[in-house]
Amino acid sequence: IFQMVGGLRASMGYCGCHNIQEMIENTQFIQITAAGLKESHPHDVSITVEAPNYSG
């Protein structure tokens, strides 16, 4: 639950919403494809040590 609350708070911050009602009224969900997700991450970069919290 702690991580879910953290994600909700972060998304509200990204959207500039002060409460849940503002988020319901003022946000828009955008779905991207798997290819779009892959392209949105950094690529063609040599990583020497993989981050422990990222596997993309």
Backbone as ProteinMPNN parsed JSONL, in Angstrom:
{"seq_chain_A": "IFQMVGGLRASMGYCGCHNIQEMIENTQFIQITAAGLKESHPHDVSITVEAPNYSG", "coords_chain_A": {"N_chain_A": [[0.841, -1.192, 0.0], [2.008, 1.182, 0.715], [3.739, 1.764, -1.455], [1.858, 2.102, -3.481], [0.492, 4.39, -2.604], [2.613, 6.182, -2.726], [3.081, 6.21, -5.505], [0.657, 7.298, -6.385], [0.764, 9.841, -5.175], [3.018, 10.878, -6.5], [2.124, 10.895, -9.178], [0.029, 12.709, -8.953], [1.499, 14.973, -8.392], [2.924, 15.262, -10.826], [0.83, 15.962, -12.485], [-0.048, 18.284, -11.371], [-2.098, 18.36, -9.538], [-4.001, 18.99, -6.61], [-5.666, 17.463, -5.067], [-7.62, 14.386, -4.951], [-10.048, 14.709, -6.318], [-9.503, 16.811, -8.142], [-7.685, 15.446, -9.713], [-9.288, 13.475, -10.878], [-10.975, 15.064, -12.432], [-9.264, 16.591, -14.09], [-7.326, 15.147, -15.513], [-5.858, 13.068, -18.109], [-5.756, 9.889, -19.45], [-3.239, 8.259, -21.203], [-2.438, 5.786, -23.445], [0.301, 3.805, -24.441], [2.071, 1.884, -26.916], [3.878, -1.279, -26.688], [6.19, -1.057, -28.192], [6.47, 1.709, -28.252], [6.954, 2.194, -25.546], [9.413, 0.907, -25.255], [11.001, 2.495, -26.95], [10.883, 4.897, -25.586], [12.638, 4.714, -23.524], [16.112, 5.146, -22.638], [18.425, 4.229, -25.176], [21.005, 2.483, -27.004], [23.141, 3.001, -25.317], [25.958, 2.319, -23.443], [25.967, 0.486, -20.558], [27.73, 0.139, -17.653], [27.35, -0.856, -15.071], [24.481, -2.344, -14.034], [21.567, -0.768, -12.786], [20.128, -1.477, -9.603], [17.379, -1.232, -9.303], [16.178, -1.135, -11.767], [15.164, -2.655, -14.686], [15.196, -2.549, -17.696]], "CA_chain_A": [[0.0, 0.0, 0.0], [2.905, 2.33, 0.789], [4.194, 2.071, -2.805], [0.713, 2.603, -4.246], [0.279, 5.774, -2.172], [3.722, 6.952, -3.285], [2.818, 6.381, -6.932], [-0.463, 8.229, -6.524], [1.249, 11.182, -4.839], [3.901, 11.312, -7.574], [1.325, 11.209, -10.366], [-0.69, 13.956, -8.672], [2.489, 16.038, -8.541], [3.186, 15.445, -12.255], [-0.352, 16.582, -13.092], [-0.336, 19.544, -10.704], [-3.375, 18.228, -8.828], [-3.871, 19.119, -5.167], [-6.48, 16.447, -4.399], [-8.111, 13.317, -5.828], [-11.113, 15.239, -7.172], [-8.849, 17.515, -9.247], [-7.083, 14.447, -10.588], [-10.373, 12.852, -11.634], [-11.547, 16.024, -13.378], [-8.318, 17.316, -14.938], [-6.277, 14.329, -16.11], [-6.194, 12.279, -19.286], [-4.941, 8.684, -19.54], [-2.721, 8.018, -22.545], [-1.868, 4.448, -23.533], [1.283, 3.659, -25.504], [2.342, 0.495, -27.284], [5.118, -1.838, -26.149], [7.287, -0.467, -28.966], [6.615, 3.084, -27.771], [7.589, 2.127, -24.23], [10.824, 0.571, -25.468], [11.661, 3.652, -27.541], [10.917, 6.025, -24.657], [13.757, 4.507, -22.612], [17.404, 5.364, -23.297], [18.963, 3.074, -25.883], [22.331, 2.661, -27.586], [24.025, 3.513, -24.275], [26.646, 1.216, -22.763], [25.857, 0.559, -19.108], [28.764, -0.705, -17.061], [26.762, -1.526, -13.913], [23.017, -2.228, -14.079], [20.95, -0.259, -11.567], [19.395, -2.562, -8.946], [15.931, -1.02, -9.333], [15.732, -0.908, -13.141], [15.486, -3.728, -15.627], [14.482, -2.168, -18.904]], "C_chain_A": [[0.879, 1.246, 0.0], [3.377, 2.741, -0.603], [3.06, 2.611, -3.664], [0.437, 4.062, -3.895], [1.383, 6.668, -2.732], [3.536, 7.215, -4.766], [1.7, 7.367, -7.19], [-0.013, 9.655, -6.236], [2.151, 11.728, -5.942], [3.101, 11.706, -8.807], [0.514, 12.479, -10.168], [0.253, 15.146, -8.806], [2.796, 16.32, -9.999], [2.06, 16.221, -12.925], [-0.682, 17.942, -12.479], [-1.651, 19.537, -9.95], [-3.135, 18.269, -7.321], [-4.687, 18.077, -4.412], [-6.999, 15.449, -5.432], [-9.176, 13.844, -6.791], [-10.53, 15.997, -8.367], [-8.245, 16.517, -10.227], [-8.139, 13.767, -11.458], [-10.852, 13.783, -12.742], [-10.552, 16.521, -14.422], [-7.236, 16.468, -15.591], [-6.799, 13.532, -17.297], [-5.227, 11.099, -19.341], [-4.528, 8.479, -20.987], [-2.028, 6.662, -22.539], [-0.871, 4.41, -24.683], [1.531, 2.175, -25.761], [3.632, 0.02, -26.618], [6.325, -1.255, -26.882], [7.539, 0.975, -28.525], [7.296, 3.135, -26.417], [9.078, 1.843, -24.373], [11.588, 1.772, -26.018], [11.765, 4.83, -26.575], [12.04, 5.896, -23.637], [15.065, 4.785, -23.36], [17.878, 4.084, -23.989], [20.26, 3.462, -26.566], [23.295, 3.319, -26.605], [24.653, 2.31, -23.585], [26.58, 1.432, -21.259], [26.883, -0.392, -18.514], [28.237, -1.482, -15.863], [25.261, -1.277, -13.946], [22.493, -1.726, -12.741], [20.107, -1.358, -10.927], [17.877, -2.424, -9.033], [15.394, -0.803, -10.744], [16.14, -2.073, -14.014], [14.73, -3.467, -16.913], [15.317, -2.388, -20.077]], "O_chain_A": [[0.545, 2.247, -0.633], [3.416, 3.932, -0.912], [3.284, 3.492, -4.494], [0.177, 4.878, -4.779], [1.115, 7.789, -3.165], [3.803, 8.32, -5.239], [1.783, 8.181, -8.11], [-0.367, 10.579, -6.969], [2.064, 12.906, -6.287], [3.37, 12.742, -9.417], [0.327, 13.247, -11.111], [-0.149, 16.208, -9.28], [2.919, 17.481, -10.389], [2.298, 17.035, -13.817], [-1.512, 18.674, -13.017], [-2.257, 20.588, -9.742], [-2.19, 17.664, -6.816], [-4.427, 17.83, -3.235], [-6.837, 15.647, -6.637], [-9.196, 13.458, -7.96], [-11.012, 15.841, -9.489], [-8.293, 16.728, -11.439], [-7.905, 13.514, -12.64], [-11.105, 13.34, -13.863], [-10.956, 16.845, -15.539], [-6.304, 17.022, -16.175], [-8.003, 13.346, -17.468], [-4.012, 11.289, -19.284], [-5.363, 8.519, -21.89], [-1.137, 6.417, -21.726], [-1.15, 4.915, -25.771], [1.233, 1.326, -24.92], [4.382, 0.818, -26.056], [7.36, -0.99, -26.27], [8.687, 1.41, -28.437], [8.119, 4.014, -26.164], [9.903, 2.459, -23.698], [12.711, 2.036, -25.588], [12.646, 5.676, -26.73], [12.365, 6.866, -22.953], [15.113, 4.67, -24.585], [17.744, 2.989, -23.443], [20.573, 4.647, -26.688], [24.161, 4.099, -27.004], [23.948, 1.383, -23.188], [27.073, 2.436, -20.744], [26.902, -1.581, -18.834], [28.622, -2.632, -15.651], [24.817, -0.129, -13.893], [22.917, -2.197, -11.686], [19.434, -2.102, -11.64], [17.161, -3.409, -8.854], [14.267, -0.335, -10.905], [17.315, -2.436, -14.077], [13.717, -4.114, -17.179], [14.886, -2.124, -21.2]]}, "name": "protein", "num_of_chains": 1, "seq": "IFQMVGGLRASMGYCGCHNIQEMIENTQFIQITAAGLKESHPHDVSITVEAPNYSG"}
